[in-house]
Coordinates of C-alpha atoms and ligand atoms in Angstrom, one line a residue:
M1272 CA 59.1 5.7 5.1
T1273 CA 56.2 7.4 3.1
S1274 CA 55.5 11.0 3.7
L1275 CA 52.0 12.5 3.5
P1276 CA 51.0 16.1 3.2
L1277 CA 50.0 17.8 6.6
V1278 CA 46.3 18.5 6.5
F1279 CA 44.5 20.8 9.0
D1280 CA 41.4 21.1 7.4
S1281 CA 38.6 18.5 7.6
P1282 CA 38.2 17.1 3.9
R1283 CA 34.9 16.5 4.5
P1284 CA 33.1 19.1 6.5
G1285 CA 30.0 16.6 6.6
K1286 CA 27.3 17.9 9.2
P1287 CA 27.0 14.9 11.8
P1288 CA 23.2 15.3 13.4
V1289 CA 22.8 18.0 16.5
H1290 CA 22.7 16.4 19.7
L1291 CA 22.1 17.6 23.1
A1292 CA 25.4 17.4 23.7
D1293 CA 26.3 19.9 21.4
L1294 CA 24.4 22.1 22.9
D1295 CA 25.0 24.5 26.3
E1296 CA 22.0 24.9 28.4
P1297 CA 20.2 27.9 26.8
G1298 CA 20.9 26.6 23.8
R1299 CA 19.0 23.0 24.6
R1300 CA 16.2 25.0 26.0
A1301 CA 15.8 26.4 22.5
A1302 CA 16.2 23.1 20.8
V1303 CA 12.9 21.8 23.1
G1304 CA 11.3 25.2 22.7
A1305 CA 11.8 24.8 18.7
L1306 CA 9.2 21.3 19.4
G1307 CA 6.5 23.4 21.5
L1308 CA 8.1 22.1 24.5
P1309 CA 8.5 23.6 27.8
G1310 CA 12.2 24.0 29.0
F1311 CA 12.5 21.5 32.0
R1312 CA 11.9 19.0 29.1
A1313 CA 15.2 20.2 28.1
D1314 CA 16.6 19.2 32.0
Q1315 CA 14.9 16.0 32.0
L1316 CA 16.7 15.2 28.9
S1317 CA 20.1 16.2 29.9
R1318 CA 19.4 14.4 33.4
H1319 CA 18.8 10.7 31.3
Y1320 CA 21.7 11.7 29.1
F1321 CA 24.3 12.8 31.7
G1322 CA 23.1 11.5 34.6
R1323 CA 21.6 7.8 33.9
F1324 CA 24.0 7.8 30.1
E1325 CA 20.2 7.1 28.8
T1326 CA 20.8 7.6 25.2
D1327 CA 17.3 6.4 23.7
P1328 CA 14.4 8.1 24.3
E1329 CA 12.4 5.3 24.1
Q1330 CA 13.9 4.0 27.6
M1331 CA 12.8 7.3 29.1
S1332 CA 9.5 6.1 30.8
D1333 CA 8.9 9.9 32.1
L1334 CA 8.8 11.2 28.4
P1335 CA 5.6 10.6 26.7
A1336 CA 5.3 8.3 24.2
A1337 CA 4.3 10.9 21.6
L1338 CA 6.8 12.4 22.0
R1339 CA 10.0 9.9 22.0
D1340 CA 10.5 10.2 17.9
Q1341 CA 10.1 13.6 17.7
V1342 CA 13.2 13.9 20.4
R1343 CA 15.1 11.6 18.5
A1344 CA 14.8 13.0 15.1
T1345 CA 15.5 16.3 16.9
V1346 CA 17.9 16.4 19.8
L1347 CA 19.0 13.0 20.7
P1348 CA 19.9 11.1 17.6
Q1349 CA 22.1 8.2 17.9
L1350 CA 25.2 9.5 16.8
L1351 CA 27.2 6.4 17.2
T1352 CA 26.7 2.6 16.2
E1353 CA 28.5 -0.4 17.4
V1354 CA 30.4 -2.5 15.0
R1355 CA 32.2 -5.0 16.8
T1356 CA 33.8 -4.5 20.6
L1357 CA 37.4 -6.7 21.5
E1358 CA 38.1 -7.4 25.0
T1359 CA 41.8 -8.2 26.6
D1360 CA 43.6 -8.3 29.7
S1361 CA 40.9 -10.2 31.4
G1362 CA 37.9 -7.9 30.3
T1363 CA 39.8 -5.0 31.8
T1364 CA 40.7 -3.4 28.6
R1365 CA 38.0 -3.2 26.1
K1366 CA 38.1 -1.5 22.1
T1367 CA 35.2 -0.5 20.7
L1368 CA 34.7 0.2 16.6
W1369 CA 32.0 3.0 16.0
R1370 CA 30.4 3.4 12.9
L1371 CA 29.1 7.1 12.4
H1372 CA 25.9 8.5 10.7
D1373 CA 28.1 8.8 7.3
G1374 CA 30.1 5.5 7.5
A1375 CA 33.3 7.0 8.9
L1376 CA 34.9 4.7 11.3
V1377 CA 36.1 5.6 15.0
E1378 CA 37.6 3.7 17.7
S1379 CA 37.4 4.3 21.8
V1380 CA 39.6 1.7 24.4
L1381 CA 38.0 1.3 27.7
M1382 CA 40.6 0.4 30.7
R1383 CA 40.3 -0.5 34.3
Y1384 CA 42.9 -0.2 36.3
P1385 CA 42.9 -0.7 40.0
D1386 CA 42.2 3.1 41.1
R1387 CA 40.4 4.4 37.7
I1388 CA 38.5 3.6 35.1
T1389 CA 40.1 5.7 31.6
V1390 CA 38.6 6.2 28.2
C1391 CA 40.8 7.4 25.3
V1392 CA 38.6 8.5 22.9
S1393 CA 38.7 9.7 19.0
S1394 CA 38.8 13.3 17.9
Q1395 CA 38.8 12.6 14.4
A1396 CA 38.2 10.4 12.2
G1397 CA 41.4 9.3 10.8
C1398 CA 43.8 12.3 11.2
G1399 CA 46.2 14.7 9.0
M1400 CA 49.6 15.0 11.1
A1401 CA 51.0 12.0 9.3
C1402 CA 53.3 10.6 11.9
P1403 CA 55.1 7.8 10.2
F1404 CA 54.9 5.4 13.4
C1405 CA 51.4 6.0 13.8
A1406 CA 48.6 3.7 11.7
T1407 CA 45.7 6.1 12.0
G1408 CA 48.3 8.8 10.9
Q1409 CA 49.1 6.4 7.7
G1410 CA 45.5 6.4 6.9
G1411 CA 44.9 10.3 6.7
L1412 CA 41.9 12.4 7.5
T1413 CA 38.6 11.8 7.2
R1414 CA 36.6 14.3 9.0
N1415 CA 36.3 16.4 12.1
L1416 CA 34.4 14.6 14.6
S1417 CA 31.0 16.7 16.5
A1418 CA 31.7 17.8 20.3
A1419 CA 28.8 15.1 20.8
E1420 CA 30.4 12.5 18.3
I1421 CA 33.3 12.7 21.0
V1422 CA 31.2 12.8 23.9
D1423 CA 28.9 9.8 23.3
Q1424 CA 32.0 7.7 23.5
V1425 CA 32.4 8.8 26.9
V1426 CA 29.0 8.1 28.0
A1427 CA 28.9 4.8 26.2
A1428 CA 32.0 4.4 28.0
A1429 CA 30.4 5.6 31.3
R1430 CA 27.4 3.2 31.2
V1431 CA 29.5 0.2 30.6
S1432 CA 31.7 1.2 33.5
R1433 CA 29.1 1.0 35.6
D1434 CA 27.4 -1.7 34.1
R1435 CA 30.5 -4.1 33.6
F1436 CA 33.0 -2.8 35.8
G1437 CA 30.5 -1.7 38.8
G1438 CA 32.4 1.8 38.8
R1439 CA 32.6 4.8 37.9
L1440 CA 34.3 6.3 34.5
S1441 CA 37.0 8.7 36.1
N1442 CA 39.3 9.5 33.1
V1443 CA 39.3 10.7 30.0
V1444 CA 42.3 10.9 27.4
F1445 CA 42.0 12.3 24.1
M1446 CA 44.6 9.7 22.7
G1447 CA 42.4 8.0 20.4
M1448 CA 42.2 8.9 16.5
G1449 CA 43.0 12.0 15.0
E1450 CA 44.8 15.7 16.4
P1451 CA 42.4 17.1 19.0
L1452 CA 43.6 20.3 18.6
A1453 CA 43.0 20.1 15.0
N1454 CA 39.5 20.2 15.9
Y1455 CA 39.6 22.8 18.6
P1456 CA 36.3 24.2 18.2
R1457 CA 34.5 20.8 19.0
V1458 CA 37.0 19.4 21.5
S1459 CA 36.9 22.8 23.5
T1460 CA 33.0 22.1 23.4
A1461 CA 33.0 18.3 24.5
L1462 CA 35.8 19.2 27.1
H1463 CA 33.0 21.7 28.9
R1464 CA 30.1 19.2 28.1
L1465 CA 33.1 16.4 29.7
T1466 CA 33.4 18.7 33.0
D1467 CA 30.3 20.9 33.7
P1468 CA 28.7 19.4 36.6
A1469 CA 25.4 17.1 35.7
P1470 CA 23.1 17.5 34.3
A1471 CA 24.5 20.1 32.4
G1472 CA 26.8 17.7 31.8
L1473 CA 29.2 14.7 32.9
G1474 CA 30.9 16.3 36.0
L1475 CA 34.2 14.8 35.3
S1476 CA 37.3 16.6 36.9
Q1477 CA 39.0 18.8 34.7
R1478 CA 42.4 17.3 36.0
A1479 CA 41.5 13.9 35.3
L1480 CA 41.4 14.7 31.5
T1481 CA 44.1 14.7 29.6
V1482 CA 44.2 16.4 25.8
S1483 CA 47.6 15.2 24.0
T1484 CA 49.0 16.9 21.2
V1485 CA 51.7 16.7 17.9
G1486 CA 52.1 20.1 19.0
V1487 CA 49.8 22.6 17.3
V1488 CA 50.9 26.0 18.7
P1489 CA 48.3 28.6 18.3
A1490 CA 45.5 25.3 19.6
I1491 CA 47.8 25.1 22.9
G1492 CA 47.4 29.1 23.3
K1493 CA 43.6 29.0 22.9
L1494 CA 43.4 26.1 25.2
A1495 CA 45.4 28.2 28.1
A1496 CA 43.1 31.1 27.5
E1497 CA 40.0 28.6 28.2
G1498 CA 40.5 28.8 32.0
L1499 CA 40.1 24.5 31.9
N1500 CA 42.5 23.1 33.9
V1501 CA 42.8 19.8 31.7
T1502 CA 46.1 17.9 31.5
L1503 CA 48.2 18.8 28.7
A1504 CA 50.6 15.8 27.0
V1505 CA 52.8 17.0 24.1
S1506 CA 53.7 14.5 21.5
L1507 CA 57.6 15.0 21.4
H1508 CA 59.1 11.9 20.5
A1509 CA 62.9 13.7 19.8
P1510 CA 64.3 16.2 21.6
D1511 CA 66.4 17.6 18.0
D1512 CA 64.4 19.4 15.4
E1513 CA 66.2 17.2 12.4
L1514 CA 64.7 14.1 13.8
R1515 CA 61.6 15.4 15.1
D1516 CA 61.3 17.2 11.5
N1517 CA 60.4 13.3 10.1
L1518 CA 58.9 11.6 13.2
V1519 CA 56.0 14.5 14.0
P1520 CA 56.3 16.5 10.2
V1521 CA 54.2 19.3 12.3
N1522 CA 57.7 20.1 13.7
T1523 CA 58.2 21.6 10.1
R1524 CA 55.8 24.2 10.9
W1525 CA 56.4 24.8 14.6
K1526 CA 59.6 23.7 16.0
V1527 CA 60.5 21.6 19.6
A1528 CA 61.5 25.1 21.1
E1529 CA 58.1 26.7 20.3
V1530 CA 56.4 23.7 21.1
L1531 CA 57.8 23.1 24.7
A1532 CA 57.0 27.1 25.2
A1533 CA 53.8 26.8 24.2
A1534 CA 53.7 23.8 26.9
D1535 CA 55.5 26.1 29.2
A1536 CA 52.7 28.8 29.0
Y1537 CA 50.3 26.5 29.5
A1538 CA 51.5 24.9 32.8
A1539 CA 52.3 28.3 34.2
R1540 CA 48.8 29.3 33.4
T1541 CA 47.3 26.3 34.7
G1542 CA 49.9 25.5 37.4
R1543 CA 49.7 21.5 36.2
R1544 CA 53.0 19.8 35.1
Y1545 CA 52.5 18.7 31.4
S1546 CA 53.7 15.4 30.3
I1547 CA 56.0 14.6 27.1
E1548 CA 55.5 11.9 25.4
Y1549 CA 58.0 10.0 23.6
A1550 CA 57.4 6.3 21.7
M1551 CA 61.0 4.2 22.1
I1552 CA 61.8 3.7 18.6
R1553 CA 64.9 1.3 18.2
D1554 CA 67.7 3.0 16.7
V1555 CA 65.9 6.2 16.0
N1556 CA 65.6 8.1 18.8
D1557 CA 66.6 5.8 21.5
H1558 CA 70.1 7.2 21.6
G1559 CA 71.9 7.6 24.9
W1560 CA 72.8 11.2 23.8
R1561 CA 69.1 11.7 22.8
A1562 CA 67.9 10.5 26.2
D1563 CA 70.9 13.7 27.7
L1564 CA 69.7 16.2 25.2
L1565 CA 65.8 15.5 26.3
G1566 CA 67.0 15.8 30.1
D1567 CA 68.8 19.2 29.7
L1568 CA 65.6 20.4 27.6
L1569 CA 63.1 19.1 30.1
A1570 CA 64.9 19.4 33.8
P1571 CA 64.0 23.5 34.3
R1572 CA 60.3 22.8 32.9
R1573 CA 57.5 21.4 35.0
A1574 CA 56.7 18.5 32.5
H1575 CA 57.1 14.3 33.2
V1576 CA 58.1 12.3 30.3
N1577 CA 56.1 9.1 29.2
L1578 CA 58.1 6.9 27.5
I1579 CA 55.6 4.1 25.4
P1580 CA 57.5 1.7 24.1
L1581 CA 56.4 1.4 20.5
N1582 CA 53.9 -0.7 18.9
P1583 CA 55.2 -1.5 16.0
T1584 CA 52.5 -0.8 13.0
P1585 CA 51.8 -2.8 10.1
G1586 CA 54.6 -2.7 7.1
S1587 CA 56.5 -0.6 9.4
Q1588 CA 60.1 -1.4 9.7
W1589 CA 60.5 0.1 13.1
D1590 CA 60.6 -1.8 16.1
A1591 CA 60.0 -1.1 20.1
S1592 CA 63.6 0.1 21.9
P1593 CA 65.4 -3.3 23.7
K1594 CA 64.8 -3.1 27.6
P1595 CA 68.1 -2.2 28.0
V1596 CA 68.3 0.9 26.2
E1597 CA 64.9 1.5 27.6
R1598 CA 66.2 1.6 31.2
E1599 CA 69.4 3.4 30.1
F1600 CA 67.3 6.2 28.8
V1601 CA 65.1 6.4 32.0
R1602 CA 68.2 6.4 34.0
R1603 CA 69.6 9.2 32.2
L1604 CA 66.3 11.5 32.2
E1605 CA 66.2 10.2 36.1
A1606 CA 69.9 11.7 36.3
R1607 CA 68.7 15.0 35.5
G1608 CA 66.2 14.9 37.7
V1609 CA 63.4 14.5 34.9
P1610 CA 60.3 12.2 36.4
V1611 CA 59.4 9.7 33.9
T1612 CA 57.3 6.7 33.6
V1613 CA 57.3 3.5 31.3
R1614 CA 53.4 3.7 30.0
D1615 CA 52.1 0.3 30.0
T1616 CA 51.4 -1.6 26.6
R1617 CA 47.6 -2.1 27.6
G1618 CA 45.0 -3.7 24.4
R1619 CA 48.0 -4.5 22.2
E1620 CA 46.3 -8.2 21.1
I1621 CA 43.5 -6.3 20.2
D1622 CA 45.6 -3.6 18.5
G1623 CA 44.2 -1.1 21.0
A1624 CA 47.6 0.0 22.1
C1625 CA 49.0 3.4 21.4
G1626 CA 48.9 4.5 17.5
Q1627 CA 47.5 1.3 16.2
L1628 CA 43.6 2.5 16.1
A1629 CA 42.9 2.1 12.4
A1630 CA 39.8 1.2 12.0
A1631 CA 40.3 -1.1 9.1
G1632 CA 36.4 -1.8 9.6
Ligands
LIG1116 N1 47.1 12.9 17.7 C1 47.6 13.2 19.3 C2 46.8 12.2 19.8 C3 47.0 11.0 19.5 S1 47.8 9.5 20.0 C4 49.0 13.0 19.1 O1 49.9 12.8 18.7 O2 49.3 13.4 20.8 C5 48.6 9.2 21.3 C6 49.8 9.2 21.8 O3 49.9 7.7 20.8 C7 50.6 10.0 20.9 O4 52.1 10.5 21.7 C8 51.4 9.3 19.9 O5 52.7 9.9 18.6 C9 51.5 8.0 20.2 N2 51.7 6.8 19.1 C10 51.1 7.1 18.1 N3 51.3 5.5 17.4 C11 52.2 5.3 18.1 C12 52.8 3.8 17.8 N4 52.8 3.1 16.9 N5 53.3 2.9 19.0 C13 53.6 4.1 20.3 N6 53.1 5.1 20.5 C14 52.4 5.8 19.2

């Protein structure tokens, strides 16, 4: 197992161009005001972007042609360039690789289910959390994404949902590349943009957003104080510090008990159950006694366990747990009254499943 250093600070602060989606409404009016335009233009651009998922000023017929270049240069720069999209599961799973303004690469995955459409977005290019079983974690951190670079992945997904699936994007999960809570200010701004009612934002329901974290304890506290009732998911992967120190290296900073206490405080504040993510890794964390320990830890809490069959990453010696072992793990958790689901492995064939996003180019 290679052990990489934990990286919390973005090594390349590299400033992506400012975009409408980085700004709140007064900020947007100020930005169009700086172009000598009246305030209503800000609302008009917001309606195009958040209401119609239109990112290209050229397509905005009620915007005078003479203004379009200026608008593109200042408030609606193109942030994401599609490099390629791969489809699987009969077209209901689509993974897109995006190039950012500085050449950094990120991926997002759109999944259509019978009752919902979910996009899995990246919050950083790469990741500094160094989890040894995760493809992104093994590549290190390139940089933080801006709020608008995150929001724009969702807007692109909303457009595809409408145009190709004939439906409405309903859910957003921060489970793509990166550690969202290591990029807190940008992720928080993005959460506001996603949930602000249109035309200020996309108007998604707060509970339909899930922020997944390795357990950056101070940032879980900040999220609780924000007053956004988004769903929290904690990537636990081991109930004991000894193993978790290796599987989720941030555990050397904040221990299992501290992470669970922070999640409990979050649940108390929002009234929402949180999920515990647990990748089932053969002979590493799938023992019966670990299921019992996890069950005992979680039984008194407002937590739900999401077991993820490990998606083996290239070059790793680790494999998913055999199904009978997985079933026994589920049985032991349920015996303690802990709700459990087993995550589907959508997008596996296109390397779009959990932990496989590596953006090799
Ligand atoms: N940094 C955040 C979001 C990243 S990925 C976090 O760690 O929570 C979302 C989930 O996929 C996390 O629970 C992560 O641990 C899990 N994951 C990563 N690599 C995986 C793999 N190879 N197989 C299964 N799950 C994996």
